[in-house]
PDB file of C-alpha atoms in Angstrom:
ATOM      1  CA  MET A  78       0.000   0.000   0.000  1.00 86.00           C
ATOM      2  CA  ASP A  79       1.373   3.388  -0.994  1.00 92.00           C
ATOM      3  CA  SER A  80       1.109   5.748   1.992  1.00 91.00           C
ATOM      4  CA  ARG A  81       1.282   8.863  -0.185  1.00 94.00           C
ATOM      5  CA  GLU A  82      -1.629   7.710  -2.329  1.00 97.00           C
ATOM      6  CA  LEU A  83      -3.639   6.787   0.761  1.00 97.00           C
ATOM      7  CA  THR A  84      -2.864  10.139   2.416  1.00 97.00           C
ATOM      8  CA  ALA A  85      -4.106  11.960  -0.697  1.00 97.00           C
ATOM      9  CA  ALA A  86      -7.257   9.818  -0.821  1.00 98.00           C
ATOM     10  CA  LEU A  87      -7.924  10.465   2.874  1.00 98.00           C
ATOM     11  CA  GLU A  88      -7.585  14.208   2.295  1.00 97.00           C
ATOM     12  CA  ARG A  89     -10.020  14.126  -0.643  1.00 97.00           C
ATOM     13  CA  GLU A  90     -12.599  12.035   1.171  1.00 97.00           C
ATOM     14  CA  PHE A  91     -12.373  13.066   4.831  1.00 96.00           C
ATOM     15  CA  GLY A  92     -10.123  16.097   5.245  1.00 94.00           C
ATOM     16  CA  GLY A  93      -8.599  16.271   8.701  1.00 92.00           C
ATOM     17  CA  THR A  94      -5.199  17.571   9.616  1.00 94.00           C
ATOM     18  CA  GLU A  95      -2.068  16.561   7.782  1.00 95.00           C
ATOM     19  CA  ALA A  96      -0.805  14.900  10.968  1.00 95.00           C
ATOM     20  CA  ALA A  97      -4.028  12.873  11.316  1.00 96.00           C
ATOM     21  CA  ARG A  98      -3.863  11.762   7.677  1.00 96.00           C
ATOM     22  CA  ARG A  99      -0.204  10.727   8.042  1.00 95.00           C
ATOM     23  CA  THR A 100      -0.958   8.820  11.237  1.00 95.00           C
ATOM     24  CA  VAL A 101      -3.921   6.936   9.769  1.00 97.00           C
ATOM     25  CA  ALA A 102      -1.961   6.175   6.589  1.00 97.00           C
ATOM     26  CA  ARG A 103       0.938   4.826   8.671  1.00 95.00           C
ATOM     27  CA  GLN A 104      -1.398   2.585  10.674  1.00 97.00           C
ATOM     28  CA  ALA A 105      -3.103   1.389   7.479  1.00 98.00           C
ATOM     29  CA  ARG A 106       0.267   0.565   5.939  1.00 97.00           C
ATOM     30  CA  ASP A 107       1.277  -1.335   9.077  1.00 97.00           C
ATOM     31  CA  LEU A 108      -2.036  -3.199   8.976  1.00 98.00           C
ATOM     32  CA  ALA A 109      -1.539  -4.059   5.297  1.00 97.00           C
ATOM     33  CA  ASP A 110       2.045  -5.171   5.930  1.00 97.00           C
ATOM     34  CA  SER A 111       0.925  -7.407   8.794  1.00 97.00           C
ATOM     35  CA  GLY A 112      -1.155  -9.581   6.440  1.00 96.00           C
ATOM     36  CA  LYS A 113      -3.929  -9.674   9.047  1.00 97.00           C
ATOM     37  CA  ILE A 114      -6.686  -8.440   6.705  1.00 96.00           C
ATOM     38  CA  ASP A 115      -5.627 -11.009   4.114  1.00 96.00           C
ATOM     39  CA  ALA A 116      -5.686 -13.794   6.705  1.00 97.00           C
ATOM     40  CA  ASP A 117      -9.023 -12.758   8.209  1.00 97.00           C
ATOM     41  CA  ARG A 118     -10.915 -11.519   5.163  1.00 96.00           C
ATOM     42  CA  GLY A 119      -9.230 -13.346   2.283  1.00 96.00           C
ATOM     43  CA  HIS A 120      -7.818 -10.342   0.404  1.00 96.00           C
ATOM     44  CA  GLU A 121      -5.078  -7.779   0.747  1.00 96.00           C
ATOM     45  CA  LEU A 122      -5.946  -4.373   2.178  1.00 97.00           C
ATOM     46  CA  THR A 123      -6.312  -1.715  -0.520  1.00 97.00           C
ATOM     47  CA  ILE A 124      -6.777   2.035  -0.478  1.00 97.00           C
ATOM     48  CA  ALA A 125     -10.314   1.521  -1.775  1.00 97.00           C
ATOM     49  CA  ASP A 126     -11.036  -0.808   1.180  1.00 97.00           C
ATOM     50  CA  VAL A 127      -9.822   1.788   3.661  1.00 98.00           C
ATOM     51  CA  ILE A 128     -11.874   4.600   2.098  1.00 98.00           C
ATOM     52  CA  GLU A 129     -15.005   2.441   1.814  1.00 97.00           C
ATOM     53  CA  ASN A 130     -14.820   1.257   5.410  1.00 97.00           C
ATOM     54  CA  LEU A 131     -14.051   4.693   6.842  1.00 98.00           C
ATOM     55  CA  ASP A 132     -16.981   6.077   4.860  1.00 97.00           C
ATOM     56  CA  ASP A 133     -19.266   3.656   6.736  1.00 97.00           C
ATOM     57  CA  ALA A 134     -18.474   5.370  10.053  1.00 97.00           C
ATOM     58  CA  PRO A 135     -20.934   7.954  11.416  1.00 95.00           C
ATOM     59  CA  ASP A 136     -20.677  11.242   9.531  1.00 94.00           C
ATOM     60  CA  ASP A 137     -19.882  13.326  12.610  1.00 95.00           C
ATOM     61  CA  ARG A 138     -16.619  11.461  13.274  1.00 96.00           C
ATOM     62  CA  THR A 139     -13.144  12.840  12.617  1.00 96.00           C
ATOM     63  CA  LEU A 140     -10.732  10.905  10.430  1.00 97.00           C
ATOM     64  CA  VAL A 141      -8.997   9.316  13.424  1.00 97.00           C
ATOM     65  CA  GLU A 142     -12.349   8.471  15.022  1.00 97.00           C
ATOM     66  CA  ARG A 143     -13.477   6.872  11.742  1.00 98.00           C
ATOM     67  CA  TRP A 144     -10.295   4.786  11.645  1.00 98.00           C
ATOM     68  CA  ASN A 145     -10.706   3.652  15.245  1.00 98.00           C
ATOM     69  CA  TRP A 146     -14.410   2.944  14.657  1.00 98.00           C
ATOM     70  CA  TRP A 147     -13.526   0.583  11.788  1.00 98.00           C
ATOM     71  CA  LEU A 148     -10.708  -1.047  13.748  1.00 98.00           C
ATOM     72  CA  GLY A 149     -13.135  -1.560  16.636  1.00 97.00           C
ATOM     73  CA  SER A 150     -15.433  -3.435  14.264  1.00 97.00           C
ATOM     74  CA  LEU A 151     -12.548  -5.597  13.071  1.00 98.00           C
ATOM     75  CA  GLU A 152     -11.489  -6.208  16.674  1.00 97.00           C
ATOM     76  CA  THR A 153     -14.994  -7.388  17.543  1.00 97.00           C
ATOM     77  CA  ALA A 154     -15.243  -9.631  14.486  1.00 97.00           C
ATOM     78  CA  TYR A 155     -11.756 -11.143  14.427  1.00 97.00           C
ATOM     79  CA  GLY A 156      -9.622  -9.923  17.341  1.00 97.00           C
ATOM     80  CA  GLY A 157      -6.062  -8.684  17.128  1.00 97.00           C
ATOM     81  CA  TYR A 158      -6.734  -5.256  15.632  1.00 97.00           C
ATOM     82  CA  GLU A 159      -6.400  -3.082  18.725  1.00 96.00           C
ATOM     83  CA  ARG A 160      -2.671  -2.630  18.098  1.00 96.00           C
ATOM     84  CA  PHE A 161      -3.490  -0.736  14.880  1.00 97.00           C
ATOM     85  CA  THR A 162      -5.743   1.856  16.520  1.00 97.00           C
ATOM     86  CA  VAL A 163      -4.611   5.466  16.799  1.00 96.00           C
ATOM     87  CA  ARG A 164      -4.015   6.504  20.391  1.00 92.00           C
ATOM     88  CA  PHE A 165      -2.541   9.947  19.720  1.00 83.00           C
ATOM     89  CA  VAL A 166      -1.523  12.111  16.776  1.00 85.00           C
ATOM     90  CA  ASP A 167       1.877  13.763  16.847  1.00 77.00           C
ATOM     91  CA  ASP A 168       1.343  17.263  15.478  1.00 72.00           C
ATOM     92  CA  GLY A 169       5.068  17.991  15.550  1.00 62.00           C
ATOM     93  CA  PRO A 170       7.017  20.268  17.846  1.00 55.00           C
ATOM     94  CA  ASP A 171       5.049  22.465  20.218  1.00 46.00           C
ATOM     95  CA  VAL A 172       5.623  26.023  19.006  1.00 42.00           C
ATOM     96  CA  ASN A 173       4.540  27.345  22.416  1.00 41.00           C
ATOM     97  CA  ALA A 174       7.114  25.346  24.387  1.00 42.00           C
TER      98      ALA A 174
END
């Protein structure tokens, strides 16, 4: 999975901050690289899969909340997906520090 292509697709479809898009794309790439989706669902994870599943989340959710909502569904169905959830987004250095 190409993280740059996914990041661009996430921006088009859901917006969010650049840091949130990078974080979700990184987690999606790690999920794809793990082979877990392939093992559990019988196909490799694609950008289209990510966009389609995030689009199923409630409309009032942020990008990160959409990602975690989908991963929660996968966790319930198959187990072993919690490690791919987003716990925090690193927005870079604190300019006020």
